[in-house]
Every structure is written in structure tokens, then in C-alpha cells.
């Protein structure tokens, strides 16, 4: 079945770079999402790329508003009818950080917004977009031979952004209470979702979480000065590495968290 890809959101940061990377290195249609100024967003994503602009569709999604997620999924259902297309690659990458250094800095509203953005938003994306994933009895195209599958992972893969600080095993410094907890929760959501896919999709679809490292985006700007130069990554470089990880991790890597270097991050 002809494949398509989803990157949400793709208005800035890693999502923006991933959208450009997927457009550059694959042939399939790509759907990206943003909250506002969609026409300008489309122009910026396409700028300098030698591709067919019809491959890119921009839709409005705010992960804090389930109605927008449902509406986008409905529009995708019209664009990619079930049974004749499949979602081969999805990057779900919303992120919000309030860096509480001590318990005294915890703010209930900020913590709730962190969970709504980092955890519940992706969970709702899974709710509405999982019907586009191939079922267990669905035929898979031969990736190497089918032009439409060029550059895409051989297994339909849903990748959600996590972080190394979401690892309980790796937590040696403390701090960042709501962000750490929201990312640990993301890892649990994805593991649970991947177990669901084992039943519904078999080895035709899987889910993973990703750790991008410290990337020069608005999310981490406050901390650039405290990061070694060689550990502060450009978003385009990280997008290339994460895309390669998703394509190469294979079925044995399902349900786990992988960093930009293809190494597993412990739970």
C-alpha cells in the first residue's frame, strides 16, 4: 500500500528539521502540523528544496485541543483512504520545559501544562492516528523495490520524542521534576502502545521513543552556555541522525527509547 509520513508539530525546532529531511530523502507524501500561520510555515519548510510541493500538506493541530487532532485525522482519512494507504512513518515531537531545580519551584499549573503537552498530547495523537497503521494481515510493500517506499523505514514506525532525563535508572542529578516525569510517562505510553501494536499489527508496525541530545532550539536555549560545545547539536544534524536511527533500529528495538547515536536509553 502506498505510504505517507506525519511530523507533528513541524513549525520549528527538531520537527521542522525532520520535515525537511523526510521530504528530501523520501518520495512519499508528507503531512506536517502547526498551530498557526500555516501558509508561512509551508513556505519555510519548502524553501530551497527541489521537490514536488504537492507532496507536502500542512494541517492545524494543537496538542492541547483534541478537536484539532480529530479534525486533522479526519482530513487525513479523506486524503489517504483506509485499505489503500498506510502511515509508514510518524514523528510526534511536541515539547515544553519548566526547569524546576528544587521542590519549591514546582508550580501546579506549569506541571499540568507540561504533562498536557509532552505526554497527553502525544497520547491523543496515538488515539486518532493509530487507525492509519497497517494491520497484522496487511501486505507490506517491498521497501527496496517500491519507489514509493524509498528512504522510509521497512516497518511502519511511530516515534515520539522523549529525553534521557525521563530515564529513572539514569537519574543521578534530580531536578526538572515535571519535565522528567512527563518524559518517563511518554516512555510508558509508547511501551504500552507498542504492546497494542504487537497484537493488532504484528511485525508490520512498531513504536519507539527518541532522545535527541541537547539541540540548539528554543526549548534548550536557556542551557546552551552550560553545555560543552561538542554536546550542543544543530537541529538539522540531529534530524538526520534520528531519522537514521528510526530506519535502522529494527523490530527488536520496538517499545524502547533510543538516542541520537542509536544507543538504548534505559527505562
CSV table of N, CA and C in Angstrom, one decimal, residues 93-206:
chain,number,residue,atom,x,y,z
A,93,UNK,N,6.4,15.1,18.1
A,93,UNK,CA,7.6,15.7,18.8
A,93,UNK,C,7.3,17.0,19.6
A,94,UNK,N,6.1,17.1,20.2
A,94,UNK,CA,5.8,18.4,21.0
A,94,UNK,C,6.7,18.4,22.2
A,95,UNK,N,7.1,19.6,22.7
A,95,UNK,CA,7.9,19.6,23.9
A,95,UNK,C,7.8,20.9,24.6
A,96,UNK,N,7.8,20.8,25.9
A,96,UNK,CA,7.7,22.0,26.8
A,96,UNK,C,8.5,21.7,28.1
A,97,UNK,N,9.2,22.7,28.6
A,97,UNK,CA,10.1,22.5,29.7
A,97,UNK,C,10.1,23.7,30.7
A,98,UNK,N,9.8,23.4,31.9
A,98,UNK,CA,9.9,24.3,33.0
A,98,UNK,C,11.0,23.7,34.0
A,99,UNK,N,12.2,24.2,34.0
A,99,UNK,CA,13.3,23.6,34.7
A,99,UNK,C,13.3,23.8,36.2
A,100,UNK,N,12.4,23.1,37.0
A,100,UNK,CA,12.4,23.3,38.4
A,100,UNK,C,13.7,22.7,39.0
A,101,UNK,N,14.5,23.5,39.7
A,101,UNK,CA,15.7,23.0,40.3
A,101,UNK,C,15.5,22.5,41.7
A,102,UNK,N,14.4,22.8,42.4
A,102,UNK,CA,14.1,22.4,43.7
A,102,UNK,C,12.6,22.2,43.8
A,103,UNK,N,12.1,21.4,44.8
A,103,UNK,CA,10.6,21.3,45.0
A,103,UNK,C,9.9,22.6,45.2
A,104,UNK,N,10.6,23.6,45.8
A,104,UNK,CA,9.9,24.9,46.0
A,104,UNK,C,9.6,25.6,44.7
A,105,UNK,N,10.2,25.2,43.6
A,105,UNK,CA,9.9,25.8,42.3
A,105,UNK,C,8.8,25.2,41.5
A,106,UNK,N,8.3,24.1,42.0
A,106,UNK,CA,7.2,23.4,41.3
A,106,UNK,C,5.9,24.2,41.4
A,107,UNK,N,5.4,24.5,40.2
A,107,UNK,CA,4.1,25.2,40.0
A,107,UNK,C,3.1,24.3,39.4
A,108,UNK,N,2.0,24.1,40.1
A,108,UNK,CA,1.0,23.1,39.6
A,108,UNK,C,0.5,23.4,38.2
A,109,UNK,N,0.2,24.6,37.9
A,109,UNK,CA,-0.3,24.9,36.5
A,109,UNK,C,0.8,24.6,35.4
A,110,UNK,N,2.1,25.0,35.7
A,110,UNK,CA,3.1,24.7,34.8
A,110,UNK,C,3.3,23.2,34.6
A,111,UNK,N,3.3,22.4,35.7
A,111,UNK,CA,3.4,21.0,35.7
A,111,UNK,C,2.3,20.4,34.9
A,112,UNK,N,1.1,20.8,35.1
A,112,UNK,CA,0.0,20.3,34.3
A,112,UNK,C,0.1,20.6,32.8
A,113,UNK,N,0.6,21.8,32.5
A,113,UNK,CA,0.8,22.1,31.1
A,113,UNK,C,1.9,21.3,30.5
A,114,UNK,N,2.9,21.0,31.3
A,114,UNK,CA,4.0,20.1,30.8
A,114,UNK,C,3.5,18.7,30.4
A,115,UNK,N,2.7,18.2,31.3
A,115,UNK,CA,2.1,16.8,31.0
A,115,UNK,C,1.1,16.9,29.9
A,116,UNK,N,0.3,17.9,29.8
A,116,UNK,CA,-0.6,18.0,28.7
A,116,UNK,C,0.1,18.1,27.3
A,117,UNK,N,1.2,18.8,27.3
A,117,UNK,CA,2.0,19.0,26.1
A,117,UNK,C,2.8,17.8,25.8
A,118,UNK,N,3.6,17.3,26.7
A,118,UNK,CA,4.6,16.3,26.5
A,118,UNK,C,4.1,14.9,26.5
A,119,UNK,N,3.0,14.6,27.2
A,119,UNK,CA,2.6,13.3,27.4
A,119,UNK,C,1.1,13.1,26.9
A,120,UNK,N,0.2,13.8,27.3
A,120,UNK,CA,-1.2,13.6,26.9
A,120,UNK,C,-1.4,14.0,25.4
A,121,UNK,N,-0.7,15.0,25.0
A,121,UNK,CA,-0.8,15.4,23.6
A,121,UNK,C,-0.4,14.3,22.6
A,122,UNK,N,0.8,13.7,22.8
A,122,UNK,CA,1.2,12.5,22.0
A,122,UNK,C,0.2,11.4,22.2
A,123,UNK,N,-0.3,11.1,23.4
A,123,UNK,CA,-1.2,10.0,23.6
A,123,UNK,C,-2.5,10.2,22.8
A,124,UNK,N,-2.9,11.5,22.7
A,124,UNK,CA,-4.1,11.7,21.9
A,124,UNK,C,-3.8,11.6,20.4
A,125,UNK,N,-2.6,11.9,20.0
A,125,UNK,CA,-2.2,11.7,18.6
A,125,UNK,C,-2.2,10.2,18.3
A,126,UNK,N,-1.8,9.4,19.2
A,126,UNK,CA,-1.9,7.9,19.0
A,126,UNK,C,-3.3,7.5,18.9
A,127,UNK,N,-4.2,8.0,19.7
A,127,UNK,CA,-5.6,7.7,19.7
A,127,UNK,C,-6.2,7.9,18.3
A,128,UNK,N,-5.9,9.0,17.7
A,128,UNK,CA,-6.6,9.4,16.5
A,128,UNK,C,-5.8,9.0,15.2
A,129,UNK,N,-4.5,8.7,15.3
A,129,UNK,CA,-3.8,8.4,14.1
A,129,UNK,C,-3.4,6.9,14.0
A,130,UNK,N,-3.6,6.1,15.1
A,130,UNK,CA,-3.2,4.7,15.0
A,130,UNK,C,-4.1,3.9,14.0
A,131,UNK,N,-5.3,4.3,13.7
A,131,UNK,CA,-6.1,3.6,12.7
A,131,UNK,C,-5.4,3.6,11.3
A,132,UNK,N,-4.4,4.5,11.1
A,132,UNK,CA,-3.7,4.6,9.8
A,132,UNK,C,-2.6,3.6,9.7
A,133,UNK,N,-2.3,2.9,10.8
A,133,UNK,CA,-1.2,2.0,10.8
A,133,UNK,C,-1.6,0.6,10.2
A,134,UNK,N,-0.7,-0.1,9.5
A,134,UNK,CA,-1.1,-1.4,8.9
A,134,UNK,C,-1.5,-2.4,9.9
A,135,UNK,N,-2.4,-3.2,9.6
A,135,UNK,CA,-2.9,-4.3,10.5
A,135,UNK,C,-2.0,-5.6,10.3
A,136,UNK,N,-2.2,-6.5,11.1
A,136,UNK,CA,-1.3,-7.7,11.1
A,136,UNK,C,-1.4,-8.5,9.8
A,137,UNK,N,-2.6,-8.5,9.2
A,137,UNK,CA,-2.8,-9.2,7.9
A,137,UNK,C,-2.6,-8.4,6.7
A,138,UNK,N,-2.1,-7.1,6.9
A,138,UNK,CA,-1.9,-6.2,5.7
A,138,UNK,C,-0.6,-6.7,5.0
A,139,UNK,N,-0.7,-6.6,3.7
A,139,UNK,CA,0.5,-6.9,2.9
A,139,UNK,C,1.5,-5.7,3.0
A,140,UNK,N,2.8,-6.0,3.1
A,140,UNK,CA,3.8,-5.0,3.1
A,140,UNK,C,4.5,-4.9,1.7
A,141,UNK,N,4.7,-3.6,1.2
A,141,UNK,CA,5.4,-3.5,0.0
A,141,UNK,C,6.9,-3.8,0.2
A,142,UNK,N,7.5,-4.2,-0.9
A,142,UNK,CA,9.0,-4.4,-0.8
A,142,UNK,C,9.7,-3.1,-0.8
A,143,UNK,N,10.2,-2.7,0.3
A,143,UNK,CA,10.8,-1.4,0.5
A,143,UNK,C,11.9,-1.1,-0.5
A,144,UNK,N,12.7,-2.0,-0.8
A,144,UNK,CA,13.8,-1.8,-1.7
A,144,UNK,C,13.4,-1.7,-3.1
A,145,UNK,N,12.2,-2.2,-3.5
A,145,UNK,CA,11.8,-2.2,-4.9
A,145,UNK,C,10.7,-1.2,-5.2
A,146,UNK,N,9.9,-0.9,-4.2
A,146,UNK,CA,8.8,0.1,-4.4
A,146,UNK,C,9.3,1.5,-4.3
A,147,UNK,N,9.2,2.2,-5.4
A,147,UNK,CA,9.7,3.6,-5.4
A,147,UNK,C,9.1,4.4,-4.3
A,148,UNK,N,7.8,4.2,-4.0
A,148,UNK,CA,7.1,5.0,-3.0
A,148,UNK,C,7.7,4.8,-1.6
A,149,UNK,N,8.3,3.7,-1.4
A,149,UNK,CA,8.9,3.4,0.0
A,149,UNK,C,10.3,3.9,0.1
A,150,UNK,N,10.9,4.5,-0.9
A,150,UNK,CA,12.3,4.9,-0.9
A,150,UNK,C,12.6,5.8,0.3
A,151,UNK,N,13.6,5.4,1.1
A,151,UNK,CA,14.1,6.2,2.2
A,151,UNK,C,13.3,6.0,3.5
A,152,UNK,N,12.2,5.3,3.5
A,152,UNK,CA,11.4,5.1,4.6
A,152,UNK,C,11.8,3.8,5.4
A,153,UNK,N,11.5,3.7,6.7
A,153,UNK,CA,11.7,2.5,7.5
A,153,UNK,C,11.0,1.3,6.9
A,154,UNK,N,11.5,0.1,6.9
A,154,UNK,CA,10.9,-1.0,6.4
A,154,UNK,C,9.6,-1.4,7.2
A,155,UNK,N,9.6,-1.1,8.4
A,155,UNK,CA,8.5,-1.3,9.3
A,155,UNK,C,7.8,0.0,9.6
A,156,UNK,N,6.5,0.1,9.5
A,156,UNK,CA,5.8,1.3,9.9
A,156,UNK,C,6.1,1.7,11.3
A,157,UNK,N,6.7,2.9,11.5
A,157,UNK,CA,7.3,3.2,12.8
A,157,UNK,C,6.7,4.6,13.3
A,158,UNK,N,6.2,4.5,14.5
A,158,UNK,CA,5.8,5.7,15.2
A,158,UNK,C,6.8,6.1,16.3
A,159,UNK,N,7.4,7.3,16.1
A,159,UNK,CA,8.5,7.7,17.0
A,159,UNK,C,8.0,9.0,17.8
A,160,UNK,N,8.1,8.9,19.1
A,160,UNK,CA,7.7,10.0,19.9
A,160,UNK,C,8.9,10.5,20.7
A,161,UNK,N,8.9,11.9,20.8
A,161,UNK,CA,10.1,12.5,21.5
A,161,UNK,C,10.1,12.3,23.0
A,162,UNK,N,11.1,11.7,23.5
A,162,UNK,CA,11.3,11.5,24.9
A,162,UNK,C,12.6,12.3,25.3
A,163,UNK,N,13.3,11.9,26.3
A,163,UNK,CA,14.6,12.5,26.7
A,163,UNK,C,15.3,11.6,27.7
A,164,UNK,N,16.6,11.7,27.7
A,164,UNK,CA,17.4,10.9,28.6
A,164,UNK,C,17.0,11.2,30.1
A,165,UNK,N,16.6,12.4,30.4
A,165,UNK,CA,16.2,12.7,31.7
A,165,UNK,C,14.9,12.0,32.1
A,166,UNK,N,14.2,11.4,31.2
A,166,UNK,CA,13.0,10.6,31.5
A,166,UNK,C,13.3,9.2,32.0
A,167,UNK,N,14.6,8.9,32.0
A,167,UNK,CA,15.1,7.6,32.4
A,167,UNK,C,15.2,7.6,34.0
A,168,UNK,N,14.5,6.7,34.7
A,168,UNK,CA,14.6,6.6,36.1
A,168,UNK,C,15.9,6.0,36.5
A,169,UNK,N,16.4,5.0,35.8
A,169,UNK,CA,17.7,4.4,36.0
A,169,UNK,C,18.8,5.4,35.9
A,170,UNK,N,18.7,6.3,35.0
A,170,UNK,CA,19.8,7.3,34.7
A,170,UNK,C,19.8,8.6,35.5
A,171,UNK,N,18.8,8.7,36.3
A,171,UNK,CA,18.6,9.9,37.1
A,171,UNK,C,19.5,10.0,38.3
A,172,UNK,N,20.6,10.8,38.1
A,172,UNK,CA,21.6,10.9,39.1
A,172,UNK,C,21.7,12.3,39.7
A,173,UNK,N,21.0,13.3,39.0
A,173,UNK,CA,21.2,14.7,39.3
A,173,UNK,C,19.9,15.3,39.9
A,174,UNK,N,18.7,14.7,39.7
A,174,UNK,CA,17.5,15.3,40.2
A,174,UNK,C,17.1,16.5,39.4
A,175,UNK,N,16.2,17.3,40.0
A,175,UNK,CA,15.7,18.5,39.3
A,175,UNK,C,14.8,18.2,38.1
A,176,UNK,N,14.2,19.3,37.6
A,176,UNK,CA,13.3,19.2,36.4
A,176,UNK,C,12.2,18.2,36.6
A,177,UNK,N,11.5,18.4,37.7
A,177,UNK,CA,10.5,17.4,38.2
A,177,UNK,C,9.5,17.1,37.2
A,178,UNK,N,8.8,18.1,36.7
A,178,UNK,CA,7.7,17.9,35.8
A,178,UNK,C,8.1,17.4,34.4
A,179,UNK,N,9.3,17.9,33.9
A,179,UNK,CA,9.8,17.5,32.6
A,179,UNK,C,10.2,16.0,32.7
A,180,UNK,N,11.0,15.7,33.7
A,180,UNK,CA,11.4,14.3,33.9
A,180,UNK,C,10.2,13.3,33.9
A,181,UNK,N,9.3,13.7,34.8
A,181,UNK,CA,8.1,12.8,35.0
A,181,UNK,C,7.3,12.7,33.7
A,182,UNK,N,7.2,13.8,32.9
A,182,UNK,CA,6.4,13.7,31.7
A,182,UNK,C,7.1,12.9,30.7
A,183,UNK,N,8.4,12.9,30.6
A,183,UNK,CA,9.1,12.1,29.7
A,183,UNK,C,9.2,10.6,30.1
A,184,UNK,N,9.2,10.3,31.4
A,184,UNK,CA,9.1,9.0,31.9
A,184,UNK,C,7.8,8.4,31.5
A,185,UNK,N,6.8,9.2,31.6
A,185,UNK,CA,5.4,8.8,31.3
A,185,UNK,C,5.3,8.6,29.8
A,186,UNK,N,6.0,9.4,28.9
A,186,UNK,CA,6.0,9.1,27.5
A,186,UNK,C,6.5,7.7,27.2
A,187,UNK,N,7.6,7.4,27.9
A,187,UNK,CA,8.2,6.1,27.6
A,187,UNK,C,7.2,4.9,28.0
A,188,UNK,N,6.4,5.1,29.0
A,188,UNK,CA,5.5,4.1,29.4
A,188,UNK,C,4.3,4.1,28.4
A,189,UNK,N,3.9,5.2,27.9
A,189,UNK,CA,2.8,5.3,26.9
A,189,UNK,C,3.2,4.6,25.7
A,190,UNK,N,4.4,4.8,25.2
A,190,UNK,CA,4.9,4.2,24.0
A,190,UNK,C,5.1,2.7,24.1
A,191,UNK,N,5.6,2.3,25.3
A,191,UNK,CA,5.7,0.8,25.5
A,191,UNK,C,4.4,0.2,25.5
A,192,UNK,N,3.4,0.8,26.1
A,192,UNK,CA,2.0,0.3,26.1
A,192,UNK,C,1.4,0.2,24.8
A,193,UNK,N,1.7,1.3,24.0
A,193,UNK,CA,1.1,1.4,22.6
A,193,UNK,C,1.8,0.3,21.7
A,194,UNK,N,3.1,0.1,21.9
A,194,UNK,CA,3.8,-0.9,21.1
A,194,UNK,C,3.3,-2.3,21.4
A,195,UNK,N,2.9,-2.5,22.7
A,195,UNK,CA,2.3,-3.8,23.1
A,195,UNK,C,1.0,-4.0,22.3
A,196,UNK,N,0.2,-2.9,22.2
A,196,UNK,CA,-1.0,-2.9,21.4
A,196,UNK,C,-0.7,-3.3,20.0
A,197,UNK,N,0.3,-2.7,19.4
A,197,UNK,CA,0.6,-2.9,18.0
A,197,UNK,C,1.1,-4.4,17.8
A,198,UNK,N,1.7,-5.0,18.8
A,198,UNK,CA,2.1,-6.4,18.6
A,198,UNK,C,0.9,-7.2,18.4
A,199,UNK,N,-0.3,-6.9,19.0
A,199,UNK,CA,-1.5,-7.6,18.8
A,199,UNK,C,-2.2,-7.3,17.5
A,200,UNK,N,-2.3,-6.0,17.2
A,200,UNK,CA,-3.1,-5.5,16.0
A,200,UNK,C,-2.3,-5.5,14.7
A,201,UNK,N,-1.0,-5.3,14.8
A,201,UNK,CA,-0.2,-5.1,13.6
A,201,UNK,C,0.9,-6.2,13.5
A,202,UNK,N,1.2,-6.9,14.5
A,202,UNK,CA,2.3,-7.9,14.4
A,202,UNK,C,3.6,-7.2,14.2
A,203,UNK,N,4.3,-7.6,13.2
A,203,UNK,CA,5.6,-7.0,12.9
A,203,UNK,C,5.5,-6.0,11.7
A,204,UNK,N,4.3,-5.6,11.4
A,204,UNK,CA,4.1,-4.6,10.4
A,204,UNK,C,4.1,-3.2,10.9
A,205,UNK,N,4.1,-3.0,12.2
A,205,UNK,CA,4.1,-1.6,12.8
A,205,UNK,C,4.7,-1.7,14.2
A,206,UNK,N,5.4,-0.7,14.6
A,206,UNK,CA,6.0,-0.6,15.9
A,206,UNK,C,6.1,0.8,16.4
